[in-house]
Amino acid sequence: MREGERRLDAFIITPEEFKRDGFGENKYFEAVIAEDKNKNEAIGFATYYFGYSGYCGRILYLDDIYIKPAYRLKGYGTAVFKYMAKVTIDENARRMECSVMDDPSLNTKTIEFYKKFNSIDDHGKHLYLHGEVLKKCAEF
C-alpha cells in the first residue's frame, strides 16, 4: 500500500533485513503470498504480526498488502484481506487492525478499499475489524 500512498521512500529496510526478520530464526512478522495459479506466479503479498491489547487481548496487525499493478482491481486484494480476517479468527485473535494514511489526495484508492469493509474509524486513520464484522469479512 505504500506505493498507493506514494510513499516509496518509506521503505528503508534492506532485502537482507526483510529476509532475516520475516523468514529467519527469530521472526518478527509473518507473510502470505498471493499467486496466480494459472501462471504459477506470485502476484502479491501481505505482511502481518500478532500483538496484544490490554482491553481486548490478542490482535493481528496487518502491516501491508501489495498486489502487482497488472492484478489490481480484479479482486485479489479483497481476497487477501478476507484471508487475513480468517487468519485472525483461526489464530484466536479478537481483532484485525491496520492503519491508513488519511490524505485523500495521496491515498484515495486505499481509503476506498478499506471503506468497503465498513471499518474505518471516525478519523479515517485506523481500521478495526472485530466481532461480527470480522466474522463476515472472513467468509469467502
mmCIF file of N, CA and C in Angstrom:
data_model
loop_
_atom_site.group_PDB
_atom_site.id
_atom_site.type_symbol
_atom_site.label_atom_id
_atom_site.label_comp_id
_atom_site.label_asym_id
_atom_site.label_seq_id
_atom_site.Cartn_x
_atom_site.Cartn_y
_atom_site.Cartn_z
ATOM 1 N N MET A 1 0.819 -1.195 0.000
ATOM 2 C CA MET A 1 0.000 0.000 0.000
ATOM 3 C C MET A 1 0.862 1.256 0.000
ATOM 4 N N ARG A 2 2.134 1.121 0.323
ATOM 5 C CA ARG A 2 2.986 2.310 0.321
ATOM 6 C C ARG A 2 3.032 2.942 -1.065
ATOM 7 N N GLU A 3 2.988 2.114 -2.112
ATOM 8 C CA GLU A 3 3.001 2.651 -3.471
ATOM 9 C C GLU A 3 1.757 3.481 -3.713
ATOM 10 N N GLY A 4 0.601 2.990 -3.242
ATOM 11 C CA GLY A 4 -0.638 3.744 -3.377
ATOM 12 C C GLY A 4 -0.596 5.047 -2.605
ATOM 13 N N GLU A 5 0.145 5.054 -1.526
ATOM 14 C CA GLU A 5 0.284 6.257 -0.710
ATOM 15 C C GLU A 5 1.380 7.169 -1.259
ATOM 16 N N ARG A 6 2.017 6.748 -2.357
ATOM 17 C CA ARG A 6 3.156 7.487 -2.925
ATOM 18 C C ARG A 6 4.247 7.702 -1.882
ATOM 19 N N ARG A 7 4.496 6.648 -1.119
ATOM 20 C CA ARG A 7 5.486 6.723 -0.049
ATOM 21 C C ARG A 7 6.555 5.658 -0.225
ATOM 22 N N LEU A 8 7.026 5.490 -1.449
ATOM 23 C CA LEU A 8 8.071 4.504 -1.675
ATOM 24 C C LEU A 8 9.330 4.823 -0.874
ATOM 25 N N ASP A 9 9.508 6.097 -0.540
ATOM 26 C CA ASP A 9 10.655 6.489 0.267
ATOM 27 C C ASP A 9 10.554 5.958 1.702
ATOM 28 N N ALA A 10 9.364 5.485 2.081
ATOM 29 C CA ALA A 10 9.182 4.935 3.420
ATOM 30 C C ALA A 10 9.892 3.587 3.578
ATOM 31 N N PHE A 11 10.232 2.948 2.454
ATOM 32 C CA PHE A 11 10.939 1.677 2.509
ATOM 33 C C PHE A 11 12.417 1.927 2.768
ATOM 34 N N ILE A 12 12.816 1.761 4.018
ATOM 35 C CA ILE A 12 14.225 1.943 4.357
ATOM 36 C C ILE A 12 14.883 0.621 4.733
ATOM 37 N N ILE A 13 14.095 -0.440 4.774
ATOM 38 C CA ILE A 13 14.614 -1.759 5.117
ATOM 39 C C ILE A 13 15.337 -2.354 3.909
ATOM 40 N N THR A 14 16.384 -3.090 4.182
ATOM 41 C CA THR A 14 17.107 -3.756 3.099
ATOM 42 C C THR A 14 16.477 -5.128 2.851
ATOM 43 N N PRO A 15 16.684 -5.694 1.671
ATOM 44 C CA PRO A 15 16.174 -7.055 1.419
ATOM 45 C C PRO A 15 16.725 -8.070 2.418
ATOM 46 N N GLU A 16 17.954 -7.886 2.836
ATOM 47 C CA GLU A 16 18.562 -8.805 3.804
ATOM 48 C C GLU A 16 17.844 -8.732 5.159
ATOM 49 N N GLU A 17 17.528 -7.518 5.603
ATOM 50 C CA GLU A 17 16.800 -7.345 6.869
ATOM 51 C C GLU A 17 15.409 -7.957 6.777
ATOM 52 N N PHE A 18 14.741 -7.723 5.657
ATOM 53 C CA PHE A 18 13.397 -8.270 5.451
ATOM 54 C C PHE A 18 13.437 -9.796 5.528
ATOM 55 N N LYS A 19 14.386 -10.383 4.842
ATOM 56 C CA LYS A 19 14.525 -11.848 4.850
ATOM 57 C C LYS A 19 14.809 -12.358 6.260
ATOM 58 N N ARG A 20 15.738 -11.723 6.964
ATOM 59 C CA ARG A 20 16.092 -12.126 8.331
ATOM 60 C C ARG A 20 14.888 -12.009 9.271
ATOM 61 N N ASP A 21 14.195 -10.872 9.214
ATOM 62 C CA ASP A 21 13.130 -10.595 10.175
ATOM 63 C C ASP A 21 11.831 -11.356 9.902
ATOM 64 N N GLY A 22 11.631 -11.764 8.663
ATOM 65 C CA GLY A 22 10.405 -12.485 8.349
ATOM 66 C C GLY A 22 10.577 -13.968 8.121
ATOM 67 N N PHE A 23 11.794 -14.366 7.795
ATOM 68 C CA PHE A 23 11.997 -15.757 7.415
ATOM 69 C C PHE A 23 13.174 -16.400 8.130
ATOM 70 N N GLY A 24 13.780 -15.666 9.046
ATOM 71 C CA GLY A 24 14.923 -16.179 9.795
ATOM 72 C C GLY A 24 14.507 -16.939 11.038
ATOM 73 N N GLU A 25 15.480 -17.187 11.888
ATOM 74 C CA GLU A 25 15.257 -17.955 13.111
ATOM 75 C C GLU A 25 14.319 -17.241 14.092
ATOM 76 N N ASN A 26 14.485 -15.934 14.251
ATOM 77 C CA ASN A 26 13.643 -15.136 15.149
ATOM 78 C C ASN A 26 12.752 -14.224 14.319
ATOM 79 N N LYS A 27 11.601 -14.725 13.935
ATOM 80 C CA LYS A 27 10.705 -13.965 13.065
ATOM 81 C C LYS A 27 9.983 -12.865 13.835
ATOM 82 N N TYR A 28 9.912 -11.689 13.210
ATOM 83 C CA TYR A 28 9.171 -10.564 13.769
ATOM 84 C C TYR A 28 7.843 -10.358 13.049
ATOM 85 N N PHE A 29 7.672 -10.983 11.892
ATOM 86 C CA PHE A 29 6.419 -10.883 11.162
ATOM 87 C C PHE A 29 6.194 -12.156 10.359
ATOM 88 N N GLU A 30 4.987 -12.296 9.913
ATOM 89 C CA GLU A 30 4.589 -13.405 9.052
ATOM 90 C C GLU A 30 4.215 -12.823 7.690
ATOM 91 N N ALA A 31 4.161 -13.652 6.682
ATOM 92 C CA ALA A 31 3.775 -13.200 5.352
ATOM 93 C C ALA A 31 2.936 -14.269 4.668
ATOM 94 N N VAL A 32 2.029 -13.834 3.830
ATOM 95 C CA VAL A 32 1.296 -14.732 2.941
ATOM 96 C C VAL A 32 1.533 -14.232 1.525
ATOM 97 N N ILE A 33 1.565 -15.159 0.602
ATOM 98 C CA ILE A 33 1.809 -14.835 -0.800
ATOM 99 C C ILE A 33 0.532 -15.098 -1.588
ATOM 100 N N ALA A 34 0.163 -14.135 -2.419
ATOM 101 C CA ALA A 34 -0.956 -14.312 -3.347
ATOM 102 C C ALA A 34 -0.364 -14.776 -4.674
ATOM 103 N N GLU A 35 -1.005 -15.761 -5.289
ATOM 104 C CA GLU A 35 -0.458 -16.240 -6.535
ATOM 105 C C GLU A 35 -1.527 -16.461 -7.591
ATOM 106 N N ASP A 36 -1.113 -16.310 -8.830
ATOM 107 C CA ASP A 36 -1.938 -16.644 -9.978
ATOM 108 C C ASP A 36 -1.620 -18.101 -10.280
ATOM 109 N N LYS A 37 -2.529 -18.986 -9.921
ATOM 110 C CA LYS A 37 -2.259 -20.418 -10.066
ATOM 111 C C LYS A 37 -2.173 -20.830 -11.529
ATOM 112 N N ASN A 38 -2.850 -20.104 -12.421
ATOM 113 C CA ASN A 38 -2.776 -20.430 -13.848
ATOM 114 C C ASN A 38 -1.381 -20.191 -14.405
ATOM 115 N N LYS A 39 -0.698 -19.190 -13.871
ATOM 116 C CA LYS A 39 0.646 -18.851 -14.353
ATOM 117 C C LYS A 39 1.737 -19.297 -13.390
ATOM 118 N N ASN A 40 1.328 -19.863 -12.252
ATOM 119 C CA ASN A 40 2.278 -20.258 -11.212
ATOM 120 C C ASN A 40 3.223 -19.094 -10.876
ATOM 121 N N GLU A 41 2.598 -17.940 -10.613
ATOM 122 C CA GLU A 41 3.357 -16.704 -10.408
ATOM 123 C C GLU A 41 2.873 -15.989 -9.148
ATOM 124 N N ALA A 42 3.822 -15.517 -8.340
ATOM 125 C CA ALA A 42 3.473 -14.685 -7.184
ATOM 126 C C ALA A 42 3.011 -13.330 -7.704
ATOM 127 N N ILE A 43 1.852 -12.881 -7.209
ATOM 128 C CA ILE A 43 1.305 -11.607 -7.690
ATOM 129 C C ILE A 43 1.154 -10.584 -6.579
ATOM 130 N N GLY A 44 1.449 -10.990 -5.353
ATOM 131 C CA GLY A 44 1.323 -10.056 -4.240
ATOM 132 C C GLY A 44 1.608 -10.734 -2.920
ATOM 133 N N PHE A 45 1.454 -9.947 -1.862
ATOM 134 C CA PHE A 45 1.717 -10.481 -0.527
ATOM 135 C C PHE A 45 1.028 -9.620 0.520
ATOM 136 N N ALA A 46 0.975 -10.166 1.715
ATOM 137 C CA ALA A 46 0.550 -9.415 2.903
ATOM 138 C C ALA A 46 1.545 -9.746 4.001
ATOM 139 N N THR A 47 1.892 -8.736 4.794
ATOM 140 C CA THR A 47 2.734 -8.963 5.961
ATOM 141 C C THR A 47 1.937 -8.585 7.196
ATOM 142 N N TYR A 48 2.154 -9.337 8.268
ATOM 143 C CA TYR A 48 1.388 -9.125 9.498
ATOM 144 C C TYR A 48 2.158 -9.664 10.694
ATOM 145 N N TYR A 49 1.706 -9.252 11.861
ATOM 146 C CA TYR A 49 2.269 -9.779 13.093
ATOM 147 C C TYR A 49 1.182 -9.735 14.171
ATOM 148 N N PHE A 50 1.411 -10.483 15.228
ATOM 149 C CA PHE A 50 0.453 -10.506 16.327
ATOM 150 C C PHE A 50 0.934 -9.599 17.451
ATOM 151 N N GLY A 51 -0.016 -8.954 18.066
ATOM 152 C CA GLY A 51 0.256 -8.099 19.207
ATOM 153 C C GLY A 51 -0.788 -8.356 20.277
ATOM 154 N N TYR A 52 -0.821 -7.476 21.234
ATOM 155 C CA TYR A 52 -1.729 -7.664 22.356
ATOM 156 C C TYR A 52 -2.284 -6.319 22.793
ATOM 157 N N SER A 53 -3.573 -6.311 23.062
ATOM 158 C CA SER A 53 -4.236 -5.123 23.575
ATOM 159 C C SER A 53 -4.721 -5.425 24.987
ATOM 160 N N GLY A 54 -4.465 -4.513 25.907
ATOM 161 C CA GLY A 54 -4.862 -4.712 27.297
ATOM 162 C C GLY A 54 -6.359 -4.819 27.502
ATOM 163 N N TYR A 55 -7.143 -4.341 26.549
ATOM 164 C CA TYR A 55 -8.593 -4.419 26.740
ATOM 165 C C TYR A 55 -9.290 -5.426 25.836
ATOM 166 N N CYS A 56 -8.619 -5.944 24.816
ATOM 167 C CA CYS A 56 -9.311 -6.956 24.009
ATOM 168 C C CYS A 56 -8.489 -8.217 23.795
ATOM 169 N N GLY A 57 -7.227 -8.230 24.201
ATOM 170 C CA GLY A 57 -6.420 -9.436 24.060
ATOM 171 C C GLY A 57 -5.618 -9.449 22.774
ATOM 172 N N ARG A 58 -5.476 -10.631 22.225
ATOM 173 C CA ARG A 58 -4.625 -10.838 21.055
ATOM 174 C C ARG A 58 -5.208 -10.151 19.823
ATOM 175 N N ILE A 59 -4.327 -9.468 19.059
ATOM 176 C CA ILE A 59 -4.746 -8.823 17.816
ATOM 177 C C ILE A 59 -3.782 -9.199 16.695
ATOM 178 N N LEU A 60 -4.291 -9.200 15.488
ATOM 179 C CA LEU A 60 -3.450 -9.345 14.309
ATOM 180 C C LEU A 60 -3.316 -7.959 13.707
ATOM 181 N N TYR A 61 -2.082 -7.511 13.528
ATOM 182 C CA TYR A 61 -1.843 -6.224 12.903
ATOM 183 C C TYR A 61 -1.407 -6.479 11.469
ATOM 184 N N LEU A 62 -2.235 -6.048 10.529
ATOM 185 C CA LEU A 62 -1.946 -6.195 9.108
ATOM 186 C C LEU A 62 -1.062 -5.026 8.700
ATOM 187 N N ASP A 63 0.200 -5.316 8.452
ATOM 188 C CA ASP A 63 1.159 -4.257 8.164
ATOM 189 C C ASP A 63 1.049 -3.758 6.734
ATOM 190 N N ASP A 64 0.927 -4.663 5.778
ATOM 191 C CA ASP A 64 0.922 -4.234 4.391
ATOM 192 C C ASP A 64 0.264 -5.278 3.504
ATOM 193 N N ILE A 65 -0.372 -4.800 2.455
ATOM 194 C CA ILE A 65 -0.858 -5.646 1.365
ATOM 195 C C ILE A 65 -0.285 -5.037 0.091
ATOM 196 N N TYR A 66 0.283 -5.887 -0.746
ATOM 197 C CA TYR A 66 0.775 -5.425 -2.039
ATOM 198 C C TYR A 66 0.287 -6.395 -3.107
ATOM 199 N N ILE A 67 -0.288 -5.842 -4.172
ATOM 200 C CA ILE A 67 -0.694 -6.613 -5.337
ATOM 201 C C ILE A 67 -0.040 -5.958 -6.552
ATOM 202 N N LYS A 68 0.582 -6.752 -7.418
ATOM 203 C CA LYS A 68 1.208 -6.210 -8.621
ATOM 204 C C LYS A 68 0.184 -5.400 -9.419
ATOM 205 N N PRO A 69 0.605 -4.291 -10.004
ATOM 206 C CA PRO A 69 -0.329 -3.420 -10.731
ATOM 207 C C PRO A 69 -1.205 -4.135 -11.770
ATOM 208 N N ALA A 70 -0.674 -5.095 -12.488
ATOM 209 C CA ALA A 70 -1.452 -5.795 -13.518
ATOM 210 C C ALA A 70 -2.602 -6.615 -12.936
ATOM 211 N N TYR A 71 -2.561 -6.884 -11.634
ATOM 212 C CA TYR A 71 -3.576 -7.722 -10.996
ATOM 213 C C TYR A 71 -4.526 -6.923 -10.109
ATOM 214 N N ARG A 72 -4.344 -5.632 -10.045
ATOM 215 C CA ARG A 72 -5.205 -4.801 -9.201
ATOM 216 C C ARG A 72 -6.584 -4.633 -9.828
ATOM 217 N N LEU A 73 -7.552 -4.343 -8.955
ATOM 218 C CA LEU A 73 -8.957 -4.149 -9.355
ATOM 219 C C LEU A 73 -9.555 -5.410 -9.959
ATOM 220 N N LYS A 74 -9.032 -6.562 -9.562
ATOM 221 C CA LYS A 74 -9.536 -7.846 -10.041
ATOM 222 C C LYS A 74 -9.954 -8.750 -8.886
ATOM 223 N N GLY A 75 -9.978 -8.203 -7.670
ATOM 224 C CA GLY A 75 -10.431 -8.966 -6.516
ATOM 225 C C GLY A 75 -9.339 -9.626 -5.700
ATOM 226 N N TYR A 76 -8.106 -9.545 -6.146
ATOM 227 C CA TYR A 76 -7.025 -10.196 -5.407
ATOM 228 C C TYR A 76 -6.760 -9.532 -4.063
ATOM 229 N N GLY A 77 -6.764 -8.212 -4.024
ATOM 230 C CA GLY A 77 -6.559 -7.508 -2.759
ATOM 231 C C GLY A 77 -7.654 -7.834 -1.764
ATOM 232 N N THR A 78 -8.889 -7.887 -2.255
ATOM 233 C CA THR A 78 -10.019 -8.255 -1.392
ATOM 234 C C THR A 78 -9.860 -9.677 -0.871
ATOM 235 N N ALA A 79 -9.446 -10.587 -1.747
ATOM 236 C CA ALA A 79 -9.261 -11.980 -1.330
ATOM 237 C C ALA A 79 -8.176 -12.088 -0.257
ATOM 238 N N VAL A 80 -7.086 -11.359 -0.421
ATOM 239 C CA VAL A 80 -6.007 -11.384 0.580
ATOM 240 C C VAL A 80 -6.510 -10.800 1.894
ATOM 241 N N PHE A 81 -7.231 -9.682 1.813
ATOM 242 C CA PHE A 81 -7.756 -9.051 3.017
ATOM 243 C C PHE A 81 -8.711 -9.988 3.756
ATOM 244 N N LYS A 82 -9.602 -10.635 3.024
ATOM 245 C CA LYS A 82 -10.550 -11.566 3.642
ATOM 246 C C LYS A 82 -9.804 -12.779 4.237
ATOM 247 N N TYR A 83 -8.771 -13.227 3.539
ATOM 248 C CA TYR A 83 -7.972 -14.328 4.062
ATOM 249 C C TYR A 83 -7.318 -13.930 5.384
ATOM 250 N N MET A 84 -6.837 -12.698 5.462
ATOM 251 C CA MET A 84 -6.216 -12.238 6.706
ATOM 252 C C MET A 84 -7.241 -12.175 7.834
ATOM 253 N N ALA A 85 -8.478 -11.831 7.535
ATOM 254 C CA ALA A 85 -9.535 -11.871 8.550
ATOM 255 C C ALA A 85 -9.721 -13.304 9.053
ATOM 256 N N LYS A 86 -9.668 -14.264 8.129
ATOM 257 C CA LYS A 86 -9.789 -15.670 8.516
ATOM 258 C C LYS A 86 -8.608 -16.103 9.387
ATOM 259 N N VAL A 87 -7.397 -15.676 9.030
ATOM 260 C CA VAL A 87 -6.213 -15.983 9.846
ATOM 261 C C VAL A 87 -6.399 -15.423 11.252
ATOM 262 N N THR A 88 -6.929 -14.219 11.342
ATOM 263 C CA THR A 88 -7.184 -13.593 12.647
ATOM 264 C C THR A 88 -8.050 -14.504 13.515
ATOM 265 N N ILE A 89 -9.139 -14.984 12.947
ATOM 266 C CA ILE A 89 -10.059 -15.861 13.684
ATOM 267 C C ILE A 89 -9.391 -17.198 13.992
ATOM 268 N N ASP A 90 -8.761 -17.800 12.984
ATOM 269 C CA ASP A 90 -8.129 -19.110 13.172
ATOM 270 C C ASP A 90 -7.036 -19.086 14.238
ATOM 271 N N GLU A 91 -6.381 -17.951 14.406
ATOM 272 C CA GLU A 91 -5.307 -17.821 15.396
ATOM 273 C C GLU A 91 -5.810 -17.268 16.733
ATOM 274 N N ASN A 92 -7.117 -17.272 16.917
ATOM 275 C CA ASN A 92 -7.750 -16.849 18.166
ATOM 276 C C ASN A 92 -7.444 -15.408 18.562
ATOM 277 N N ALA A 93 -7.274 -14.559 17.561
ATOM 278 C CA ALA A 93 -7.140 -13.132 17.840
ATOM 279 C C ALA A 93 -8.538 -12.524 17.790
ATOM 280 N N ARG A 94 -8.770 -11.504 18.571
ATOM 281 C CA ARG A 94 -10.099 -10.895 18.649
ATOM 282 C C ARG A 94 -10.293 -9.748 17.668
ATOM 283 N N ARG A 95 -9.162 -9.237 17.129
ATOM 284 C CA ARG A 95 -9.293 -8.068 16.271
ATOM 285 C C ARG A 95 -8.194 -8.084 15.219
ATOM 286 N N MET A 96 -8.542 -7.598 14.029
ATOM 287 C CA MET A 96 -7.558 -7.328 12.997
ATOM 288 C C MET A 96 -7.488 -5.817 12.858
ATOM 289 N N GLU A 97 -6.281 -5.309 12.788
ATOM 290 C CA GLU A 97 -6.096 -3.862 12.803
ATOM 291 C C GLU A 97 -5.038 -3.469 11.778
ATOM 292 N N CYS A 98 -5.223 -2.303 11.187
ATOM 293 C CA CYS A 98 -4.181 -1.717 10.340
ATOM 294 C C CYS A 98 -4.393 -0.211 10.290
ATOM 295 N N SER A 99 -3.434 0.469 9.735
ATOM 296 C CA SER A 99 -3.507 1.921 9.643
ATOM 297 C C SER A 99 -3.487 2.327 8.184
ATOM 298 N N VAL A 100 -4.070 3.482 7.915
ATOM 299 C CA VAL A 100 -4.082 4.025 6.565
ATOM 300 C C VAL A 100 -3.821 5.527 6.644
ATOM 301 N N MET A 101 -3.031 6.023 5.714
ATOM 302 C CA MET A 101 -2.807 7.459 5.634
ATOM 303 C C MET A 101 -4.113 8.110 5.217
ATOM 304 N N ASP A 102 -4.575 9.090 5.968
ATOM 305 C CA ASP A 102 -5.907 9.641 5.702
ATOM 306 C C ASP A 102 -5.884 10.865 4.785
ATOM 307 N N ASP A 103 -4.907 10.975 3.930
ATOM 308 C CA ASP A 103 -4.823 12.080 2.980
ATOM 309 C C ASP A 103 -5.406 11.623 1.649
ATOM 310 N N PRO A 104 -6.663 12.006 1.343
ATOM 311 C CA PRO A 104 -7.294 11.548 0.104
ATOM 312 C C PRO A 104 -6.522 11.943 -1.156
ATOM 313 N N SER A 105 -5.753 13.009 -1.105
ATOM 314 C CA SER A 105 -5.001 13.402 -2.291
ATOM 315 C C SER A 105 -3.887 12.406 -2.611
ATOM 316 N N LEU A 106 -3.459 11.644 -1.615
ATOM 317 C CA LEU A 106 -2.396 10.668 -1.816
ATOM 318 C C LEU A 106 -2.893 9.230 -1.798
ATOM 319 N N ASN A 107 -4.026 8.985 -1.176
ATOM 320 C CA ASN A 107 -4.376 7.622 -0.804
ATOM 321 C C ASN A 107 -5.830 7.253 -1.070
ATOM 322 N N THR A 108 -6.451 7.832 -2.049
ATOM 323 C CA THR A 108 -7.874 7.616 -2.293
ATOM 324 C C THR A 108 -8.221 6.146 -2.504
ATOM 325 N N LYS A 109 -7.458 5.438 -3.330
ATOM 326 C CA LYS A 109 -7.787 4.039 -3.630
ATOM 327 C C LYS A 109 -7.713 3.160 -2.388
ATOM 328 N N THR A 110 -6.703 3.378 -1.569
ATOM 329 C CA THR A 110 -6.563 2.575 -0.354
ATOM 330 C C THR A 110 -7.701 2.873 0.615
ATOM 331 N N ILE A 111 -8.033 4.130 0.781
ATOM 332 C CA ILE A 111 -9.139 4.508 1.680
ATOM 333 C C ILE A 111 -10.444 3.885 1.191
ATOM 334 N N GLU A 112 -10.709 3.950 -0.100
ATOM 335 C CA GLU A 112 -11.935 3.359 -0.655
ATOM 336 C C GLU A 112 -11.948 1.842 -0.476
ATOM 337 N N PHE A 113 -10.790 1.215 -0.633
ATOM 338 C CA PHE A 113 -10.690 -0.227 -0.429
ATOM 339 C C PHE A 113 -11.137 -0.586 0.983
ATOM 340 N N TYR A 114 -10.610 0.124 1.984
ATOM 341 C CA TYR A 114 -10.961 -0.186 3.365
ATOM 342 C C TYR A 114 -12.392 0.195 3.706
ATOM 343 N N LYS A 115 -12.902 1.256 3.117
ATOM 344 C CA LYS A 115 -14.272 1.679 3.415
ATOM 345 C C LYS A 115 -15.300 0.620 3.043
ATOM 346 N N LYS A 116 -15.000 -0.165 2.022
ATOM 347 C CA LYS A 116 -15.987 -1.176 1.619
ATOM 348 C C LYS A 116 -16.194 -2.242 2.693
ATOM 349 N N PHE A 117 -15.315 -2.274 3.671
ATOM 350 C CA PHE A 117 -15.475 -3.207 4.785
ATOM 351 C C PHE A 117 -16.140 -2.547 5.996
ATOM 352 N N ASN A 118 -16.574 -1.291 5.856
ATOM 353 C CA ASN A 118 -17.266 -0.550 6.923
ATOM 354 C C ASN A 118 -16.489 -0.568 8.228
ATOM 355 N N SER A 119 -15.204 -0.319 8.138
ATOM 356 C CA SER A 119 -14.387 -0.494 9.330
ATOM 357 C C SER A 119 -13.453 0.650 9.649
ATOM 358 N N ILE A 120 -13.446 1.706 8.878
ATOM 359 C CA ILE A 120 -12.548 2.815 9.183
ATOM 360 C C ILE A 120 -13.143 3.633 10.316
ATOM 361 N N ASP A 121 -12.298 3.995 11.250
ATOM 362 C CA ASP A 121 -12.787 4.780 12.386
ATOM 363 C C ASP A 121 -13.137 6.201 11.944
ATOM 364 N N ASP A 122 -13.599 7.006 12.878
ATOM 365 C CA ASP A 122 -14.077 8.355 12.581
ATOM 366 C C ASP A 122 -13.016 9.245 11.960
ATOM 367 N N HIS A 123 -11.776 8.991 12.237
ATOM 368 C CA HIS A 123 -10.708 9.839 11.731
ATOM 369 C C HIS A 123 -10.086 9.301 10.448
ATOM 370 N N GLY A 124 -10.511 8.118 10.011
ATOM 371 C CA GLY A 124 -10.014 7.549 8.778
ATOM 372 C C GLY A 124 -8.577 7.084 8.814
ATOM 373 N N LYS A 125 -8.005 6.904 9.998
ATOM 374 C CA LYS A 125 -6.607 6.503 10.094
ATOM 375 C C LYS A 125 -6.426 5.035 10.461
ATOM 376 N N HIS A 126 -7.378 4.475 11.164
ATOM 377 C CA HIS A 126 -7.228 3.108 11.651
ATOM 378 C C HIS A 126 -8.401 2.261 11.205
ATOM 379 N N LEU A 127 -8.092 1.036 10.888
ATOM 380 C CA LEU A 127 -9.103 0.068 10.507
ATOM 381 C C LEU A 127 -9.155 -0.978 11.606
ATOM 382 N N TYR A 128 -10.328 -1.224 12.113
ATOM 383 C CA TYR A 128 -10.518 -2.257 13.123
ATOM 384 C C TYR A 128 -11.604 -3.199 12.651
ATOM 385 N N LEU A 129 -11.314 -4.456 12.627
ATOM 386 C CA LEU A 129 -12.321 -5.470 12.357
ATOM 387 C C LEU A 129 -12.390 -6.355 13.586
ATOM 388 N N HIS A 130 -13.572 -6.491 14.151
ATOM 389 C CA HIS A 130 -13.748 -7.370 15.292
ATOM 390 C C HIS A 130 -15.190 -7.837 15.327
ATOM 391 N N GLY A 131 -15.452 -8.811 16.152
ATOM 392 C CA GLY A 131 -16.807 -9.324 16.324
ATOM 393 C C GLY A 131 -17.424 -9.796 15.014
ATOM 394 N N GLU A 132 -18.680 -9.446 14.820
ATOM 395 C CA GLU A 132 -19.436 -9.887 13.641
ATOM 396 C C GLU A 132 -18.861 -9.338 12.340
ATOM 397 N N VAL A 133 -18.314 -8.135 12.355
ATOM 398 C CA VAL A 133 -17.714 -7.562 11.142
ATOM 399 C C VAL A 133 -16.521 -8.416 10.718
ATOM 400 N N LEU A 134 -15.694 -8.829 11.664
ATOM 401 C CA LEU A 134 -14.560 -9.690 11.370
ATOM 402 C C LEU A 134 -15.036 -11.042 10.813
ATOM 403 N N LYS A 135 -16.030 -11.635 11.457
ATOM 404 C CA LYS A 135 -16.547 -12.927 11.005
ATOM 405 C C LYS A 135 -17.110 -12.831 9.589
ATOM 406 N N LYS A 136 -17.850 -11.765 9.305
ATOM 407 C CA LYS A 136 -18.422 -11.592 7.971
ATOM 408 C C LYS A 136 -17.325 -11.418 6.934
ATOM 409 N N CYS A 137 -16.304 -10.661 7.262
ATOM 410 C CA CYS A 137 -15.195 -10.444 6.337
ATOM 411 C C CYS A 137 -14.452 -11.744 6.043
ATOM 412 N N ALA A 138 -14.357 -12.625 7.008
ATOM 413 C CA ALA A 138 -13.612 -13.866 6.853
ATOM 414 C C ALA A 138 -14.348 -14.884 5.995
ATOM 415 N N GLU A 139 -15.609 -14.631 5.663
ATOM 416 C CA GLU A 139 -16.365 -15.549 4.816
ATOM 417 C C GLU A 139 -15.960 -15.376 3.366
ATOM 418 N N PHE A 140 -15.783 -16.501 2.679
ATOM 419 C CA PHE A 140 -15.435 -16.446 1.257
ATOM 420 C C PHE A 140 -16.641 -16.783 0.436
#
